[in-house]
Amino acid sequence: MTTTTDYIPGDPALMLTVLRSASAGLGQEALKEKVLSLFCCDDDGTQIILQDSPALRTRIEYAKSHLKMAGLIRISADGTLTITSLGEAMLITYPLGIDDGVLCSLPAFRNRLYSEHAPAVRAIPNAALNYGFSAGLGAHRLTENPYPADSREHEDWLMGWDEALDQDKREKETLLN
């Protein structure tokens, strides 16, 4: 048997162990002991004895935070884990393991993950599009596009012009109804 301080069990087994620990109402120390008792093998099939390490504790915290984010567990002030009814259902549905792919099927997890890690999008003004929109509102003809036909600006002007016509059409339809 190999002993290691840097081997970390896969996410499905680790998250399942954390979820089962929450079902049993275990505290921090009992959870760590449960994780350390996991049967793990390396790629060659050799059993690995897990040892407490900062990397392992980080992975346990990662699993706990993701399970909490998904609404599967609650963590009390003293670190005791409790399972939610959704967590109980997930234990039944996924008895072999739970990973981020499974958690992404849950809207609460997906929305929280996206809100925390979505890239910041900043609108970049597009002068050609705005100019085309103004031209469309001003009833200018399509042939009045000032940009070369093979340029991006030409396409942007056309999109703006077309959007202005669509907006005008929608406004007229609204007034008729």
PDB file of C-alpha atoms in Angstrom:
ATOM      1  CA  MET A   1       0.000   0.000   0.000  1.00  0.00           C
ATOM      2  CA  THR A   2       1.141   3.486  -0.832  1.00  0.00           C
ATOM      3  CA  THR A   3       0.871   6.380   1.585  1.00  0.00           C
ATOM      4  CA  THR A   4       0.497   9.840   0.218  1.00  0.00           C
ATOM      5  CA  THR A   5      -0.172  13.330   1.427  1.00  0.00           C
ATOM      6  CA  ASP A   6      -0.992  14.805  -1.949  1.00  0.00           C
ATOM      7  CA  TYR A   7      -3.437  12.281  -3.440  1.00  0.00           C
ATOM      8  CA  ILE A   8      -6.972  13.572  -3.463  1.00  0.00           C
ATOM      9  CA  PRO A   9      -9.996  11.382  -4.166  1.00  0.00           C
ATOM     10  CA  GLY A  10     -12.158  12.249  -7.131  1.00  0.00           C
ATOM     11  CA  ASP A  11     -14.911  14.790  -6.727  1.00  0.00           C
ATOM     12  CA  PRO A  12     -17.825  12.325  -7.022  1.00  0.00           C
ATOM     13  CA  ALA A  13     -16.582  10.159  -4.123  1.00  0.00           C
ATOM     14  CA  LEU A  14     -15.590  13.129  -2.013  1.00  0.00           C
ATOM     15  CA  MET A  15     -18.865  15.005  -2.527  1.00  0.00           C
ATOM     16  CA  LEU A  16     -20.836  11.840  -1.861  1.00  0.00           C
ATOM     17  CA  THR A  17     -18.905  11.320   1.380  1.00  0.00           C
ATOM     18  CA  VAL A  18     -19.595  14.909   2.455  1.00  0.00           C
ATOM     19  CA  LEU A  19     -23.286  14.495   1.604  1.00  0.00           C
ATOM     20  CA  ARG A  20     -23.509  11.215   3.533  1.00  0.00           C
ATOM     21  CA  SER A  21     -21.732  12.862   6.454  1.00  0.00           C
ATOM     22  CA  ALA A  22     -24.329  15.634   6.392  1.00  0.00           C
ATOM     23  CA  SER A  23     -27.033  12.968   6.422  1.00  0.00           C
ATOM     24  CA  ALA A  24     -25.454  11.559   9.579  1.00  0.00           C
ATOM     25  CA  GLY A  25     -25.052  15.054  11.118  1.00  0.00           C
ATOM     26  CA  LEU A  26     -21.280  14.753  11.448  1.00  0.00           C
ATOM     27  CA  GLY A  27     -18.995  17.574  12.532  1.00  0.00           C
ATOM     28  CA  GLN A  28     -15.739  18.751  10.953  1.00  0.00           C
ATOM     29  CA  GLU A  29     -13.419  16.232  12.598  1.00  0.00           C
ATOM     30  CA  ALA A  30     -15.689  13.244  11.941  1.00  0.00           C
ATOM     31  CA  LEU A  31     -16.043  14.331   8.304  1.00  0.00           C
ATOM     32  CA  LYS A  32     -12.275  14.525   7.895  1.00  0.00           C
ATOM     33  CA  GLU A  33     -11.868  11.041   9.410  1.00  0.00           C
ATOM     34  CA  LYS A  34     -14.554   9.686   7.095  1.00  0.00           C
ATOM     35  CA  VAL A  35     -12.756  11.172   4.054  1.00  0.00           C
ATOM     36  CA  LEU A  36      -9.413   9.789   5.249  1.00  0.00           C
ATOM     37  CA  SER A  37     -10.981   6.317   5.448  1.00  0.00           C
ATOM     38  CA  LEU A  38     -12.021   6.370   1.787  1.00  0.00           C
ATOM     39  CA  PHE A  39     -10.730   3.466  -0.267  1.00  0.00           C
ATOM     40  CA  CYS A  40      -8.699   5.062  -3.035  1.00  0.00           C
ATOM     41  CA  CYS A  41      -6.520   3.571  -5.722  1.00  0.00           C
ATOM     42  CA  ASP A  42      -4.060   5.205  -8.071  1.00  0.00           C
ATOM     43  CA  ASP A  43      -4.115   4.701 -11.842  1.00  0.00           C
ATOM     44  CA  ASP A  44      -2.278   1.370 -11.487  1.00  0.00           C
ATOM     45  CA  GLY A  45      -4.820  -0.016  -9.010  1.00  0.00           C
ATOM     46  CA  THR A  46      -2.536   0.307  -6.006  1.00  0.00           C
ATOM     47  CA  GLN A  47      -4.436   1.248  -2.860  1.00  0.00           C
ATOM     48  CA  ILE A  48      -3.531   4.626  -1.443  1.00  0.00           C
ATOM     49  CA  ILE A  49      -3.819   5.524   2.209  1.00  0.00           C
ATOM     50  CA  LEU A  50      -4.938   9.139   2.463  1.00  0.00           C
ATOM     51  CA  GLN A  51      -3.248  11.466   4.888  1.00  0.00           C
ATOM     52  CA  ASP A  52      -4.428  14.779   6.220  1.00  0.00           C
ATOM     53  CA  SER A  53      -2.967  17.606   4.155  1.00  0.00           C
ATOM     54  CA  PRO A  54      -3.810  21.218   3.320  1.00  0.00           C
ATOM     55  CA  ALA A  55      -4.756  20.127  -0.205  1.00  0.00           C
ATOM     56  CA  LEU A  56      -7.185  17.513   1.119  1.00  0.00           C
ATOM     57  CA  ARG A  57      -8.766  19.994   3.545  1.00  0.00           C
ATOM     58  CA  THR A  58      -9.138  22.491   0.665  1.00  0.00           C
ATOM     59  CA  ARG A  59     -10.916  19.854  -1.444  1.00  0.00           C
ATOM     60  CA  ILE A  60     -13.252  19.023   1.452  1.00  0.00           C
ATOM     61  CA  GLU A  61     -14.106  22.732   1.831  1.00  0.00           C
ATOM     62  CA  TYR A  62     -14.639  22.955  -1.934  1.00  0.00           C
ATOM     63  CA  ALA A  63     -17.064  20.024  -1.837  1.00  0.00           C
ATOM     64  CA  LYS A  64     -18.903  21.467   1.153  1.00  0.00           C
ATOM     65  CA  SER A  65     -19.242  24.901  -0.437  1.00  0.00           C
ATOM     66  CA  HIS A  66     -20.589  23.470  -3.705  1.00  0.00           C
ATOM     67  CA  LEU A  67     -23.060  21.195  -1.938  1.00  0.00           C
ATOM     68  CA  LYS A  68     -24.219  24.122   0.165  1.00  0.00           C
ATOM     69  CA  MET A  69     -24.497  26.336  -2.925  1.00  0.00           C
ATOM     70  CA  ALA A  70     -26.656  23.673  -4.578  1.00  0.00           C
ATOM     71  CA  GLY A  71     -28.934  23.578  -1.540  1.00  0.00           C
ATOM     72  CA  LEU A  72     -28.081  19.979  -0.628  1.00  0.00           C
ATOM     73  CA  ILE A  73     -26.569  20.687   2.787  1.00  0.00           C
ATOM     74  CA  ARG A  74     -26.580  23.316   5.515  1.00  0.00           C
ATOM     75  CA  ILE A  75     -23.548  24.153   7.607  1.00  0.00           C
ATOM     76  CA  SER A  76     -24.138  25.383  11.149  1.00  0.00           C
ATOM     77  CA  ALA A  77     -21.934  27.923  12.938  1.00  0.00           C
ATOM     78  CA  ASP A  78     -19.996  25.123  14.688  1.00  0.00           C
ATOM     79  CA  GLY A  79     -19.355  23.383  11.330  1.00  0.00           C
ATOM     80  CA  THR A  80     -21.875  20.594  11.763  1.00  0.00           C
ATOM     81  CA  LEU A  81     -23.406  19.490   8.500  1.00  0.00           C
ATOM     82  CA  THR A  82     -27.090  18.747   7.984  1.00  0.00           C
ATOM     83  CA  ILE A  83     -28.671  17.439   4.826  1.00  0.00           C
ATOM     84  CA  THR A  84     -31.689  19.020   3.143  1.00  0.00           C
ATOM     85  CA  SER A  85     -34.585  17.128   1.604  1.00  0.00           C
ATOM     86  CA  LEU A  86     -33.090  17.842  -1.816  1.00  0.00           C
ATOM     87  CA  GLY A  87     -29.808  16.393  -0.572  1.00  0.00           C
ATOM     88  CA  GLU A  88     -31.607  13.229   0.563  1.00  0.00           C
ATOM     89  CA  ALA A  89     -33.188  12.925  -2.885  1.00  0.00           C
ATOM     90  CA  MET A  90     -29.793  13.354  -4.547  1.00  0.00           C
ATOM     91  CA  LEU A  91     -28.325  10.587  -2.341  1.00  0.00           C
ATOM     92  CA  ILE A  92     -30.998   8.241  -3.623  1.00  0.00           C
ATOM     93  CA  THR A  93     -30.698   9.375  -7.239  1.00  0.00           C
ATOM     94  CA  TYR A  94     -26.885   9.337  -7.432  1.00  0.00           C
ATOM     95  CA  PRO A  95     -25.650   6.555  -5.116  1.00  0.00           C
ATOM     96  CA  LEU A  96     -22.302   6.226  -6.902  1.00  0.00           C
ATOM     97  CA  GLY A  97     -21.221   9.857  -6.609  1.00  0.00           C
ATOM     98  CA  ILE A  98     -22.033  13.469  -7.208  1.00  0.00           C
ATOM     99  CA  ASP A  99     -19.859  15.955  -9.048  1.00  0.00           C
ATOM    100  CA  ASP A 100     -20.194  19.476 -10.426  1.00  0.00           C
ATOM    101  CA  GLY A 101     -21.846  18.083 -13.559  1.00  0.00           C
ATOM    102  CA  VAL A 102     -24.683  16.678 -11.447  1.00  0.00           C
ATOM    103  CA  LEU A 103     -24.851  19.881  -9.391  1.00  0.00           C
ATOM    104  CA  CYS A 104     -25.155  21.953 -12.586  1.00  0.00           C
ATOM    105  CA  SER A 105     -28.494  20.257 -13.226  1.00  0.00           C
ATOM    106  CA  LEU A 106     -29.815  22.178 -10.196  1.00  0.00           C
ATOM    107  CA  PRO A 107     -30.961  25.738 -10.993  1.00  0.00           C
ATOM    108  CA  ALA A 108     -29.846  27.143  -7.611  1.00  0.00           C
ATOM    109  CA  PHE A 109     -26.291  25.939  -8.175  1.00  0.00           C
ATOM    110  CA  ARG A 110     -26.175  27.023 -11.823  1.00  0.00           C
ATOM    111  CA  ASN A 111     -27.518  30.504 -11.096  1.00  0.00           C
ATOM    112  CA  ARG A 112     -25.214  31.080  -8.142  1.00  0.00           C
ATOM    113  CA  LEU A 113     -22.178  29.809 -10.016  1.00  0.00           C
ATOM    114  CA  TYR A 114     -22.970  31.994 -12.999  1.00  0.00           C
ATOM    115  CA  SER A 115     -23.648  35.096 -10.900  1.00  0.00           C
ATOM    116  CA  GLU A 116     -20.341  34.692  -9.067  1.00  0.00           C
ATOM    117  CA  HIS A 117     -18.136  33.699 -11.994  1.00  0.00           C
ATOM    118  CA  ALA A 118     -19.711  35.198 -15.098  1.00  0.00           C
ATOM    119  CA  PRO A 119     -17.387  37.441 -17.058  1.00  0.00           C
ATOM    120  CA  ALA A 120     -18.050  41.124 -16.744  1.00  0.00           C
ATOM    121  CA  VAL A 121     -19.550  42.304 -19.998  1.00  0.00           C
ATOM    122  CA  ARG A 122     -19.193  45.911 -20.920  1.00  0.00           C
ATOM    123  CA  ALA A 123     -21.161  47.270 -23.809  1.00  0.00           C
ATOM    124  CA  ILE A 124     -18.905  48.815 -26.391  1.00  0.00           C
ATOM    125  CA  PRO A 125     -20.560  51.631 -28.309  1.00  0.00           C
ATOM    126  CA  ASN A 126     -20.932  50.846 -31.960  1.00  0.00           C
ATOM    127  CA  ALA A 127     -21.018  54.083 -33.921  1.00  0.00           C
ATOM    128  CA  ALA A 128     -21.951  52.435 -37.238  1.00  0.00           C
ATOM    129  CA  LEU A 129     -24.883  50.564 -35.699  1.00  0.00           C
ATOM    130  CA  ASN A 130     -26.140  53.707 -33.966  1.00  0.00           C
ATOM    131  CA  TYR A 131     -25.730  55.726 -37.153  1.00  0.00           C
ATOM    132  CA  GLY A 132     -27.695  53.099 -39.116  1.00  0.00           C
ATOM    133  CA  PHE A 133     -30.416  53.085 -36.456  1.00  0.00           C
ATOM    134  CA  SER A 134     -30.725  56.874 -36.695  1.00  0.00           C
ATOM    135  CA  ALA A 135     -30.847  56.622 -40.487  1.00  0.00           C
ATOM    136  CA  GLY A 136     -33.629  54.043 -40.269  1.00  0.00           C
ATOM    137  CA  LEU A 137     -35.641  56.230 -37.911  1.00  0.00           C
ATOM    138  CA  GLY A 138     -35.086  59.164 -40.262  1.00  0.00           C
ATOM    139  CA  ALA A 139     -36.544  57.176 -43.197  1.00  0.00           C
ATOM    140  CA  HIS A 140     -33.234  57.113 -45.082  1.00  0.00           C
ATOM    141  CA  ARG A 141     -32.911  54.575 -47.857  1.00  0.00           C
ATOM    142  CA  LEU A 142     -30.823  51.441 -47.628  1.00  0.00           C
ATOM    143  CA  THR A 143     -28.546  52.737 -50.401  1.00  0.00           C
ATOM    144  CA  GLU A 144     -27.475  55.656 -48.201  1.00  0.00           C
ATOM    145  CA  ASN A 145     -25.112  53.440 -46.198  1.00  0.00           C
ATOM    146  CA  PRO A 146     -21.861  55.473 -46.109  1.00  0.00           C
ATOM    147  CA  TYR A 147     -19.519  52.546 -45.361  1.00  0.00           C
ATOM    148  CA  PRO A 148     -17.706  50.365 -47.930  1.00  0.00           C
ATOM    149  CA  ALA A 149     -19.746  47.282 -48.821  1.00  0.00           C
ATOM    150  CA  ASP A 150     -17.017  44.869 -47.689  1.00  0.00           C
ATOM    151  CA  SER A 151     -16.552  46.356 -44.205  1.00  0.00           C
ATOM    152  CA  ARG A 152     -17.855  45.395 -40.777  1.00  0.00           C
ATOM    153  CA  GLU A 153     -19.211  48.919 -40.362  1.00  0.00           C
ATOM    154  CA  HIS A 154     -21.384  48.441 -43.475  1.00  0.00           C
ATOM    155  CA  GLU A 155     -22.998  45.367 -41.867  1.00  0.00           C
ATOM    156  CA  ASP A 156     -23.393  47.157 -38.526  1.00  0.00           C
ATOM    157  CA  TRP A 157     -25.073  50.127 -40.230  1.00  0.00           C
ATOM    158  CA  LEU A 158     -27.464  47.707 -41.975  1.00  0.00           C
ATOM    159  CA  MET A 159     -28.304  46.007 -38.681  1.00  0.00           C
ATOM    160  CA  GLY A 160     -29.014  49.365 -37.044  1.00  0.00           C
ATOM    161  CA  TRP A 161     -31.129  50.514 -39.983  1.00  0.00           C
ATOM    162  CA  ASP A 162     -33.083  47.236 -39.980  1.00  0.00           C
ATOM    163  CA  GLU A 163     -33.618  47.385 -36.212  1.00  0.00           C
ATOM    164  CA  ALA A 164     -35.057  50.898 -36.537  1.00  0.00           C
ATOM    165  CA  LEU A 165     -37.537  49.673 -39.161  1.00  0.00           C
ATOM    166  CA  ASP A 166     -38.501  46.709 -36.966  1.00  0.00           C
ATOM    167  CA  GLN A 167     -39.031  49.007 -34.007  1.00  0.00           C
ATOM    168  CA  ASP A 168     -41.191  51.324 -36.075  1.00  0.00           C
ATOM    169  CA  LYS A 169     -43.250  48.359 -37.300  1.00  0.00           C
ATOM    170  CA  ARG A 170     -43.725  47.040 -33.736  1.00  0.00           C
ATOM    171  CA  GLU A 171     -44.839  50.477 -32.539  1.00  0.00           C
ATOM    172  CA  LYS A 172     -47.415  50.752 -35.339  1.00  0.00           C
ATOM    173  CA  GLU A 173     -48.757  47.247 -34.605  1.00  0.00           C
ATOM    174  CA  THR A 174     -49.088  48.139 -30.929  1.00  0.00           C
ATOM    175  CA  LEU A 175     -51.097  51.242 -31.773  1.00  0.00           C
ATOM    176  CA  LEU A 176     -53.490  49.230 -33.977  1.00  0.00           C
ATOM    177  CA  ASN A 177     -54.253  46.706 -31.223  1.00  0.00           C
TER     178      ASN A 177
END
